[in-house]
XYZ file of C-alpha atoms in Angstrom:
647
model
C 0.000 0.000 0.000
C 1.510 3.416 -0.987
C 2.452 5.556 2.010
C 2.933 9.230 2.789
C 6.247 10.290 4.283
C 4.857 10.364 7.834
C 3.558 6.817 7.428
C 6.907 5.623 6.033
C 9.067 7.244 8.721
C 6.725 6.063 11.482
C 6.890 2.547 10.012
C 10.694 2.681 10.210
C 10.520 3.605 13.920
C 7.661 1.276 14.823
C 7.889 -0.544 18.155
C 4.315 -1.864 18.206
C 1.393 -1.533 15.830
C -0.759 -3.298 13.254
C 0.745 -6.120 11.192
C 0.358 -4.232 7.909
C 1.580 -0.950 6.355
C 0.658 1.992 8.569
C -2.069 4.394 7.522
C -3.847 7.480 8.805
C -5.558 6.978 12.154
C -3.454 4.036 13.343
C -2.426 4.087 17.004
C 1.154 2.861 17.294
C 4.099 2.743 19.654
C 7.113 4.640 18.293
C 10.755 4.326 19.263
C 12.014 7.860 18.525
C 15.564 8.594 17.426
C 15.873 11.365 20.029
C 13.718 13.132 22.610
C 14.540 16.671 23.763
C 13.402 18.325 26.983
C 14.339 21.818 28.183
C 13.572 23.538 31.490
C 10.621 21.149 31.804
C 13.145 18.327 32.251
C 12.595 18.869 35.971
C 8.873 18.048 35.658
C 9.664 14.990 33.530
C 12.164 13.853 36.165
C 9.371 13.947 38.752
C 7.087 11.826 36.568
C 9.942 9.426 35.797
C 10.700 8.939 39.485
C 6.995 8.606 40.359
C 6.770 5.591 38.056
C 9.507 4.025 40.163
C 12.127 3.742 37.407
C 15.751 3.905 38.526
C 17.525 3.856 35.173
C 17.022 5.568 31.810
C 16.276 2.942 29.148
C 18.565 4.405 26.448
C 20.571 7.493 27.501
C 21.626 8.223 23.894
C 17.992 8.963 23.017
C 17.820 11.877 25.462
C 18.931 15.487 24.991
C 18.577 18.128 27.723
C 18.874 21.807 26.745
C 18.171 24.605 29.233
C 16.722 27.541 27.310
C 13.479 29.005 28.680
C 14.112 30.765 32.010
C 17.856 31.224 31.680
C 17.843 34.883 32.746
C 16.399 33.888 36.116
C 19.254 33.754 38.613
C 17.262 33.145 41.783
C 18.313 30.174 43.888
C 15.182 28.101 43.224
C 15.763 28.185 39.479
C 19.497 27.572 39.791
C 18.809 24.635 42.109
C 16.475 23.171 39.487
C 19.135 23.634 36.797
C 21.777 21.943 38.966
C 19.454 18.998 39.605
C 18.879 18.565 35.855
C 22.621 18.654 35.162
C 23.303 16.148 37.945
C 20.632 13.792 36.583
C 22.156 14.078 33.100
C 25.626 13.186 34.383
C 24.341 10.270 36.461
C 22.500 8.760 33.495
C 24.911 9.675 30.683
C 22.552 12.095 28.922
C 23.767 14.838 26.556
C 23.324 18.111 28.447
C 23.457 21.703 27.175
C 23.587 24.327 29.936
C 21.917 27.735 29.907
C 23.432 29.920 27.217
C 24.116 27.093 24.760
C 21.030 27.944 22.777
C 17.392 27.088 22.215
C 16.753 23.348 22.351
C 15.277 23.125 18.850
C 18.315 24.838 17.374
C 20.589 22.517 19.350
C 18.783 19.516 17.824
C 19.410 20.596 14.223
C 22.814 22.253 14.463
C 24.316 19.490 16.612
C 23.177 16.684 14.329
C 20.464 15.063 16.458
C 17.854 15.318 13.673
C 18.746 13.618 10.397
C 16.757 12.793 7.248
C 14.237 10.035 7.801
C 14.552 10.113 11.588
C 11.717 10.519 14.094
C 12.619 13.157 16.699
C 10.321 14.455 19.433
C 10.437 17.086 22.142
C 8.239 18.101 25.035
C 7.758 21.459 23.334
C 5.342 22.414 20.592
C 7.923 23.808 18.156
C 9.578 20.454 17.508
C 7.839 20.651 14.115
C 11.028 22.507 13.144
C 12.982 19.276 12.623
C 10.851 18.620 9.547
C 12.997 21.115 7.650
C 15.835 18.586 7.750
C 13.687 15.781 6.315
C 12.911 14.280 9.720
C 9.568 13.818 11.432
C 9.586 16.344 14.264
C 6.529 16.396 16.497
C 5.631 17.452 20.056
C 4.880 15.199 22.996
C 3.708 15.993 26.532
C 5.757 15.476 29.692
C 4.167 12.137 30.560
C 5.178 10.862 27.115
C 8.740 12.067 27.674
C 8.894 10.150 30.960
C 7.643 7.042 29.132
C 10.414 7.399 26.519
C 13.014 7.771 29.285
C 11.700 4.606 30.932
C 10.986 2.369 27.941
C 12.406 4.066 24.846
C 8.891 4.325 23.375
C 5.768 6.489 23.307
C 2.360 6.107 21.675
C 1.296 8.124 18.667
C -1.615 8.286 16.258
C -0.715 8.598 12.573
C -2.131 11.963 11.430
C -3.750 12.682 8.087
C -1.374 14.152 5.526
C -1.840 17.400 3.601
C 0.253 18.360 0.573
C 1.454 21.955 0.355
C 2.733 22.489 -3.180
C 5.069 25.476 -3.467
C 5.427 26.991 -6.920
C 7.513 29.870 -8.250
C 10.105 31.859 -6.306
C 9.915 34.502 -3.588
C 10.422 38.084 -4.760
C 13.301 40.028 -3.217
C 12.283 41.274 0.218
C 9.905 38.365 0.940
C 11.102 35.642 3.307
C 10.295 32.227 4.721
C 8.553 33.998 7.595
C 6.228 35.666 5.088
C 5.434 32.248 3.616
C 4.254 30.798 6.926
C 2.457 34.019 7.950
C 0.625 33.828 4.629
C -0.326 30.187 5.140
C -1.571 30.945 8.676
C -3.676 33.822 7.355
C -5.011 32.244 4.158
C -5.849 28.817 5.576
C -7.183 29.669 9.018
C -10.203 27.367 9.239
C -8.401 24.253 10.480
C -7.481 23.045 6.975
C -4.191 21.717 8.360
C -5.132 21.235 12.018
C -3.400 18.180 13.544
C -2.178 17.126 10.096
C 1.226 16.139 8.808
C 2.079 18.740 6.182
C 4.380 17.729 3.333
C 5.917 20.711 1.534
C 6.760 19.894 -2.066
C 6.917 21.383 -5.546
C 9.476 23.256 -7.646
C 9.372 26.258 -5.296
C 11.024 24.317 -2.457
C 14.433 24.479 -4.180
C 14.394 28.285 -3.974
C 14.076 28.296 -0.189
C 17.195 28.459 1.966
C 17.696 26.123 4.911
C 16.995 28.910 7.395
C 13.778 29.776 5.536
C 12.692 26.132 5.780
C 13.451 26.091 9.506
C 11.230 29.159 9.949
C 8.358 27.643 7.976
C 8.505 24.250 9.712
C 8.879 25.863 13.125
C 5.889 28.172 12.829
C 3.764 25.506 11.192
C 2.982 24.802 14.860
C 0.937 28.007 15.025
C -0.804 27.094 11.789
C -1.999 23.820 13.356
C -0.061 20.859 11.863
C 1.738 18.272 14.019
C 4.464 17.850 11.383
C 5.928 20.273 8.822
C 8.153 18.174 6.534
C 10.455 19.315 3.722
C 12.062 17.017 1.150
C 15.798 16.385 1.262
C 17.584 18.118 -1.622
C 20.932 19.736 -2.404
C 20.309 22.561 0.080
C 19.628 20.045 2.856
C 22.717 18.012 1.950
C 24.962 21.096 1.959
C 23.622 22.039 5.382
C 24.264 18.537 6.716
C 27.815 18.563 5.345
C 28.471 21.821 7.207
C 27.034 20.366 10.428
C 29.161 17.234 10.021
C 32.365 19.231 9.467
C 31.710 21.540 12.423
C 31.008 18.618 14.744
C 33.960 16.600 13.451
C 36.273 19.511 14.212
C 35.175 19.136 17.842
C 35.703 15.388 17.835
C 31.991 14.542 17.489
C 30.430 12.467 14.704
C 26.671 11.940 14.926
C 26.390 10.855 11.302
C 28.931 9.870 8.679
C 29.962 11.077 5.255
C 28.607 7.820 3.842
C 25.188 8.594 5.342
C 25.279 12.026 3.709
C 26.021 10.403 0.345
C 23.191 7.917 0.894
C 20.731 10.732 1.692
C 21.887 12.568 -1.412
C 21.364 9.559 -3.704
C 18.322 8.034 -2.019
C 16.543 10.636 0.143
C 13.461 9.743 2.175
C 10.377 10.420 0.055
C 6.672 9.559 0.016
C 5.373 6.925 -2.379
C 4.123 8.260 -5.700
C 0.565 6.988 -5.229
C 0.250 7.994 -1.568
C -3.172 9.176 -0.431
C -3.614 12.698 0.974
C -6.471 14.341 2.820
C -6.047 17.679 1.042
C -3.816 19.760 -1.213
C -2.832 23.410 -0.877
C -1.014 25.254 -3.665
C 0.947 28.442 -2.953
C 2.676 30.488 -5.643
C 5.741 31.931 -3.904
C 6.010 34.706 -6.487
C 2.735 36.102 -5.092
C 4.033 36.193 -1.496
C 4.893 39.646 -0.187
C 5.851 40.772 3.330
C 2.906 40.340 5.688
C 2.330 40.987 9.377
C 0.362 38.771 11.787
C -1.786 40.249 14.493
C -2.294 41.730 16.815
C -2.918 38.944 19.339
C -3.354 36.107 16.835
C -1.417 34.501 13.992
C -4.633 33.890 12.064
C -5.159 37.573 11.293
C -2.726 38.946 8.725
C -2.235 42.218 6.910
C 0.021 42.997 3.996
C 2.929 45.220 4.922
C 1.596 47.842 2.505
C -1.734 47.936 4.372
C -0.269 48.286 7.841
C 2.371 50.825 6.762
C -0.419 53.242 5.892
C -1.731 53.012 9.457
C 1.629 54.129 10.948
C 1.233 51.750 13.928
C 3.688 53.094 16.517
C 5.820 50.572 18.417
C 7.683 50.696 21.718
C 9.504 47.376 21.506
C 11.018 45.230 18.754
C 12.308 41.669 19.067
C 14.770 39.658 16.998
C 15.020 36.366 18.885
C 13.418 32.899 19.350
C 13.643 29.498 17.672
C 11.825 30.639 14.525
C 13.886 33.615 13.344
C 17.214 34.196 15.070
C 19.584 32.163 12.937
C 22.465 33.613 10.935
C 20.448 34.462 7.832
C 17.873 36.270 9.992
C 20.495 38.266 11.885
C 22.264 39.186 8.651
C 19.016 40.346 7.019
C 18.311 42.618 9.987
C 21.899 43.896 10.041
C 21.698 44.855 6.359
C 18.654 47.000 7.166
C 20.259 48.554 10.272
C 23.747 49.242 8.925
C 24.644 52.868 9.647
C 21.282 53.542 11.314
C 19.993 53.855 14.860
C 16.937 52.494 16.600
C 14.285 55.226 16.917
C 13.999 57.143 20.201
C 11.433 55.515 22.470
C 11.941 52.055 20.953
C 13.709 49.206 22.743
C 15.168 46.590 20.379
C 15.958 43.182 21.918
C 18.349 40.731 20.292
C 19.058 37.071 21.041
C 20.694 34.448 18.852
C 19.188 30.973 18.440
C 22.393 29.486 19.860
C 25.858 30.359 21.083
C 27.233 28.940 17.818
C 25.003 31.264 15.788
C 26.105 34.255 17.861
C 29.789 33.347 17.490
C 29.468 33.155 13.707
C 27.541 36.452 13.641
C 30.327 38.042 15.670
C 32.995 36.701 13.281
C 31.188 38.216 10.310
C 30.597 41.596 11.951
C 26.840 41.083 11.923
C 26.505 41.161 15.705
C 28.449 44.436 15.970
C 26.229 46.072 13.360
C 23.153 45.146 15.375
C 24.669 46.405 18.626
C 25.876 49.624 17.012
C 22.308 50.278 15.880
C 21.171 50.100 19.508
C 20.113 46.486 20.028
C 19.951 45.180 23.608
C 21.669 41.761 23.604
C 20.202 38.837 25.519
C 21.703 35.384 26.098
C 20.946 32.703 23.520
C 17.589 31.364 24.665
C 13.839 31.947 24.725
C 13.375 34.874 27.126
C 10.780 37.469 26.102
C 9.212 35.120 23.544
C 7.830 33.023 26.402
C 7.279 36.033 28.678
C 10.393 35.517 30.820
C 13.291 37.788 31.671
C 13.816 41.407 30.644
C 12.168 43.301 27.819
C 8.541 42.270 28.255
C 5.703 44.319 26.797
C 4.166 46.698 29.310
C 0.574 47.868 29.614
C -0.521 49.748 26.512
C 2.672 49.022 24.601
C 2.904 47.700 21.047
C 5.618 45.336 19.896
C 6.822 44.011 16.554
C 8.489 40.634 16.855
C 10.233 37.994 14.750
C 8.972 35.329 17.186
C 6.323 32.706 16.412
C 3.500 33.536 18.840
C 1.663 36.738 19.663
C -1.118 35.442 21.911
C -2.501 38.109 24.210
C -0.335 38.341 27.332
C 2.309 35.882 26.114
C 5.101 38.440 25.855
C 4.021 40.601 28.762
C 0.891 42.539 29.671
C -2.498 41.400 28.422
C -3.106 45.084 27.750
C -0.258 45.172 25.218
C -0.392 44.290 21.525
C 2.083 42.208 19.574
C 2.560 41.809 15.831
C 4.711 39.180 14.109
C 6.879 39.786 11.061
C 10.158 38.894 9.377
C 13.536 40.038 10.754
C 13.776 42.673 7.997
C 10.419 44.182 8.929
C 11.297 44.114 12.632
C 14.588 45.920 11.954
C 13.011 48.522 9.661
C 10.233 49.136 12.189
C 12.731 49.559 15.035
C 14.432 52.333 13.056
C 11.213 54.038 11.918
C 9.380 53.788 15.237
C 6.334 52.321 13.522
C 5.592 49.132 11.586
C 7.196 49.358 8.168
C 9.489 47.430 5.865
C 12.787 47.763 4.044
C 11.179 47.148 0.636
C 8.074 48.618 -0.939
C 5.308 46.328 -2.156
C 1.797 46.908 -3.397
C -0.966 45.613 -1.133
C -1.786 42.095 -2.314
C -2.670 38.646 -1.031
C -1.797 35.367 -2.777
C -4.650 33.387 -4.278
C -6.188 30.653 -2.137
C -6.065 27.144 -3.625
C -7.384 24.341 -1.450
C -8.703 20.947 -2.471
C -10.044 18.378 -0.019
C -10.140 14.707 -0.939
C -12.593 12.076 0.161
C -11.219 10.007 2.986
C -12.623 7.861 5.721
C -11.670 5.118 8.105
C -11.941 1.592 6.781
C -13.682 -0.876 9.067
C -11.240 -3.515 10.236
C -11.469 -6.456 12.580
C -9.108 -6.248 15.553
C -8.259 -8.575 18.399
C -9.617 -7.377 21.732
C -7.212 -7.721 24.658
C -8.466 -9.117 27.993
C -9.900 -6.279 30.056
C -10.861 -4.050 27.114
C -14.553 -3.823 26.165
C -15.633 -5.356 22.866
C -18.401 -2.771 22.653
C -19.847 0.189 24.528
C -23.530 1.078 24.344
C -24.896 4.194 25.995
C -27.332 7.078 25.770
C -26.291 9.638 23.152
C -25.410 13.105 24.463
C -24.748 15.448 21.529
C -22.709 18.631 22.046
C -22.807 20.147 18.538
C -20.313 22.969 19.041
C -16.795 22.988 17.644
C -13.779 23.998 19.748
C -15.208 22.939 23.120
C -12.215 23.998 25.210
C -10.744 22.619 28.391
C -12.033 25.527 30.453
C -15.556 24.723 29.242
C -15.056 21.088 30.263
C -13.381 21.808 33.612
C -13.321 25.441 34.753
C -10.216 27.313 35.813
C -11.735 27.994 39.238
C -11.208 24.307 40.090
C -7.999 23.558 38.205
C -5.606 24.374 41.036
C -7.752 23.137 43.920
C -6.355 20.049 45.624
C -9.564 19.250 47.525
C -11.659 18.229 44.509
C -12.932 14.664 45.016
C -14.251 12.565 42.132
C -17.801 13.277 43.280
C -17.135 17.022 43.305
C -15.522 16.869 39.856
C -18.550 15.004 38.466
C -20.879 17.770 39.647
C -19.103 20.568 37.763
C -18.453 18.776 34.434
C -19.011 21.134 31.474
C -20.113 23.895 33.856
C -18.719 26.627 31.586
C -20.231 24.988 28.505
C -23.709 24.245 29.819
C -24.519 24.787 33.526
C -27.268 22.117 33.271
C -24.992 19.467 31.769
C -24.045 17.655 34.983
C -27.641 17.386 36.206
C -28.988 16.225 32.813
C -26.365 13.544 32.158
C -25.581 10.278 33.910
C -22.941 7.575 34.146
C -22.780 5.523 30.968
C -23.753 8.371 28.624
C -21.671 8.685 25.444
C -20.677 12.213 24.457
C -20.491 13.174 20.772
C -19.103 16.608 19.905
C -17.716 18.670 17.029
C -14.294 19.513 15.671
C -11.205 20.264 17.799
C -12.719 18.997 21.044
C -10.546 19.777 24.076
C -8.702 22.749 22.627
C -7.064 25.196 25.025
C -4.901 24.489 28.048
C -3.276 21.154 28.841
C -5.133 20.606 32.149
C -5.581 16.864 32.663
C -8.731 17.376 34.757
C -10.619 18.034 31.493
C -10.182 14.282 31.002
C -10.378 12.980 34.552
C -13.603 14.858 35.342
C -15.373 12.935 32.558
C -14.038 9.680 33.981
C -15.329 10.776 37.383
C -18.778 11.403 35.865
C -18.798 7.845 34.504
C -18.617 8.844 30.836
C -17.052 5.818 29.065
C -15.791 7.700 26.013
C -16.031 10.834 23.886
C -16.659 10.694 20.145
C -15.778 13.843 18.191
C -15.240 15.022 14.640
C -11.652 15.729 15.749
C -9.688 16.338 18.950
C -7.074 18.767 20.095
C -3.901 16.700 19.976
C -2.966 17.697 23.537
C -6.383 16.607 24.782
C -6.103 13.304 22.930
C -2.697 12.619 24.473
C -3.946 13.499 27.955
C -6.983 11.262 27.438
C -5.131 8.082 26.516
C -2.351 8.895 28.987
C -5.124 8.706 31.603
C -6.732 5.592 30.110
C -9.743 7.417 28.645
C -11.248 6.498 25.267
C -11.555 9.066 22.472
C -12.712 8.213 18.946
C -12.791 10.481 15.868
C -15.812 10.000 13.574
C -16.507 13.179 11.559
C -19.171 11.494 9.395
C -21.263 10.716 12.491
C -21.058 14.344 13.618
C -22.181 15.561 10.169
C -25.161 13.188 10.335
C -26.138 14.366 13.807
C -25.917 18.007 12.744
C -28.301 17.297 9.874
C -30.666 15.388 12.159
C -30.750 18.024 14.878
C -30.475 21.178 12.763
C -33.521 22.844 14.403
C -32.131 22.354 17.894
C -28.738 23.648 16.807
C -30.380 26.681 15.188
C -32.101 27.232 18.524
C -28.637 27.268 20.144
C -29.203 24.170 22.239
C -25.794 23.258 23.630
C -26.650 19.779 24.889
C -29.019 17.614 22.858
C -30.198 14.337 24.449
C -32.596 12.584 22.034
C -33.076 9.610 24.373
C -31.781 6.788 22.208
C -28.575 4.781 22.434
C -25.427 4.752 20.360
C -23.524 1.477 19.937
C -19.740 1.347 19.516
C -18.257 -1.962 18.330
C -14.493 -2.025 18.911
C -14.039 -5.436 17.290
C -15.003 -4.043 13.879
C -14.314 -0.319 14.340
C -17.913 0.698 13.676
C -20.601 2.807 15.349
C -24.308 2.168 14.905
C -27.020 4.800 15.404
C -30.606 4.774 14.104
C -29.844 2.205 11.433
C -26.749 3.925 10.077
C -23.194 2.644 10.496
C -20.018 4.744 10.719
C -16.430 3.468 10.602
C -13.530 4.690 12.725
C -9.836 3.837 12.853
C -9.583 0.526 14.705
C -8.100 0.587 18.185
C -5.325 -1.989 18.254
C -3.131 -3.206 21.069
C -1.495 0.166 21.806
C -4.590 2.210 22.793
C -6.257 -0.862 24.302
C -3.270 -1.398 26.595
C -3.409 2.227 27.769
C -7.094 1.943 28.663
C -6.699 -1.438 30.381
C -3.802 -0.131 32.494
C -5.725 3.084 33.300
C -3.011 5.254 31.802
C 0.532 5.365 30.494
C 2.301 5.665 33.856
C 0.613 2.493 35.113
C 1.350 0.738 31.825
C 5.044 1.631 31.972
C 5.298 0.534 35.605
C 3.558 -2.746 34.768
C 5.808 -3.492 31.812
C 8.902 -2.798 33.883
C 7.665 -5.019 36.706
C 7.196 -2.088 39.073
C 3.461 -2.539 39.618
């Protein structure tokens, strides 16, 4: 069976899964090539120790890189950093102390991600490794602890979307403008939780740093993977990495491997099946700005220039746009100029290596001479830590990847995202502007969705897992039911919440009558992107406390899905069922009913991967041994402990 690149790379790293070629929707156990944790290593250590494990399964898999709160010198933070370093030394784990650089940059520039590899991190921007021809995807902390303990974690194969790049970027447009454009043009979940494969003749015109920017910020667009093909540009980058590492006595891959990647790069099968196709003509891409407060709203640079939006702070830092090419582009704009009075311009390289090279080339001095405030190589203001945060009423222009309200400082501030050139030009002008003049324009939107659906398949049911679940249908027709709606923030940090108390406040912020109208055994069916929002696990455990056996949805937030199975809770995606229910209950939905309980049952057969309701049958991806084992064990921590003989 022809496979997409994500299916092929997952197959090559498969630890447990179906005895056939992998396809979209399969739940599998993956043995990743590497797993990176940063400051959250401390939290993963706690989970690892709570399982009862004494020894890391495969130390060479792990990479620790301290990068988030590195400006914080208080004793509590330094104690945490020392504990992480001690753990790394005790277990033989590669460790990069504060100041070495941002973890994602460490992964690519130090040779941990290679073509065809599967590399994960407990950080959302691990999509970035896709630029190198690897599968890079995020995991949560519990998953990281499982990898430390067993070398494996569970994953569901996402649908794949082709993004065909045509033409060539005009001078003054950048990789950042490409991903800003994609976020703005396709902002109705076209790529949500998908594996995006960039392809087409336009790829060859994009530099390696541009590809890193696009893959990195694909996170904000919604995909779980942002993969680029391996070509001459990739190979040249890998040769440079190999030579730099070899000069320091390190060899993470060989010259023979480079030659093999050059002659036989990882690629999808010709007849692979995709969920959708997007086509973007790079020649139509011009500088654009995201925001404020969301990456889904974009304006052409020409439009926003006319508004003369004054700024107080500018940022050239983060894992998306602070590599050498980015710093050089900004320096070319700033050469011989000064940052405008009243503007603070903050600068941080992606890594110490990047900064050293920028210093050698005179780029760093140009930026400092223009008035930039240097920060250590790390995350800092991008995550709202350290100096330089946006104050109340301030406006910032940033080359970072997120501009959510309050992320970079005050919730009463505004933040726009743009390329390094636009950030530099704006810092000099004192308002949002660019170094090149373009007419106001937006690339054409080309999106084609293909018919796809789960194929019913017989699976073996493990002892302790139900062959079927039958319960009263409870339909929640809304999309984007978030974790605060499921389990309110007022209870999230309370330690006195018993299971009975949790059951009484389920969905309180969605429908105050929900808890009193529903009962144990009810089956919830909801819309697209169920469980979006924060990563609070109580949004799962409160449903278990209520006695809800499973949730069926058109799609799930990936974080919610991971938290659900990590807590042994069933979630099943069946978009066709949701479409049918919306047709059936259109009057109630038009009347804004949030919870529809028609009174009849829905029947889920796990042996065949089918759902029956009112005479109709709907297929879903079969749940094999991996998800069944998680449910039987009541979560991943129990499963790991059991497999290691600790429970």
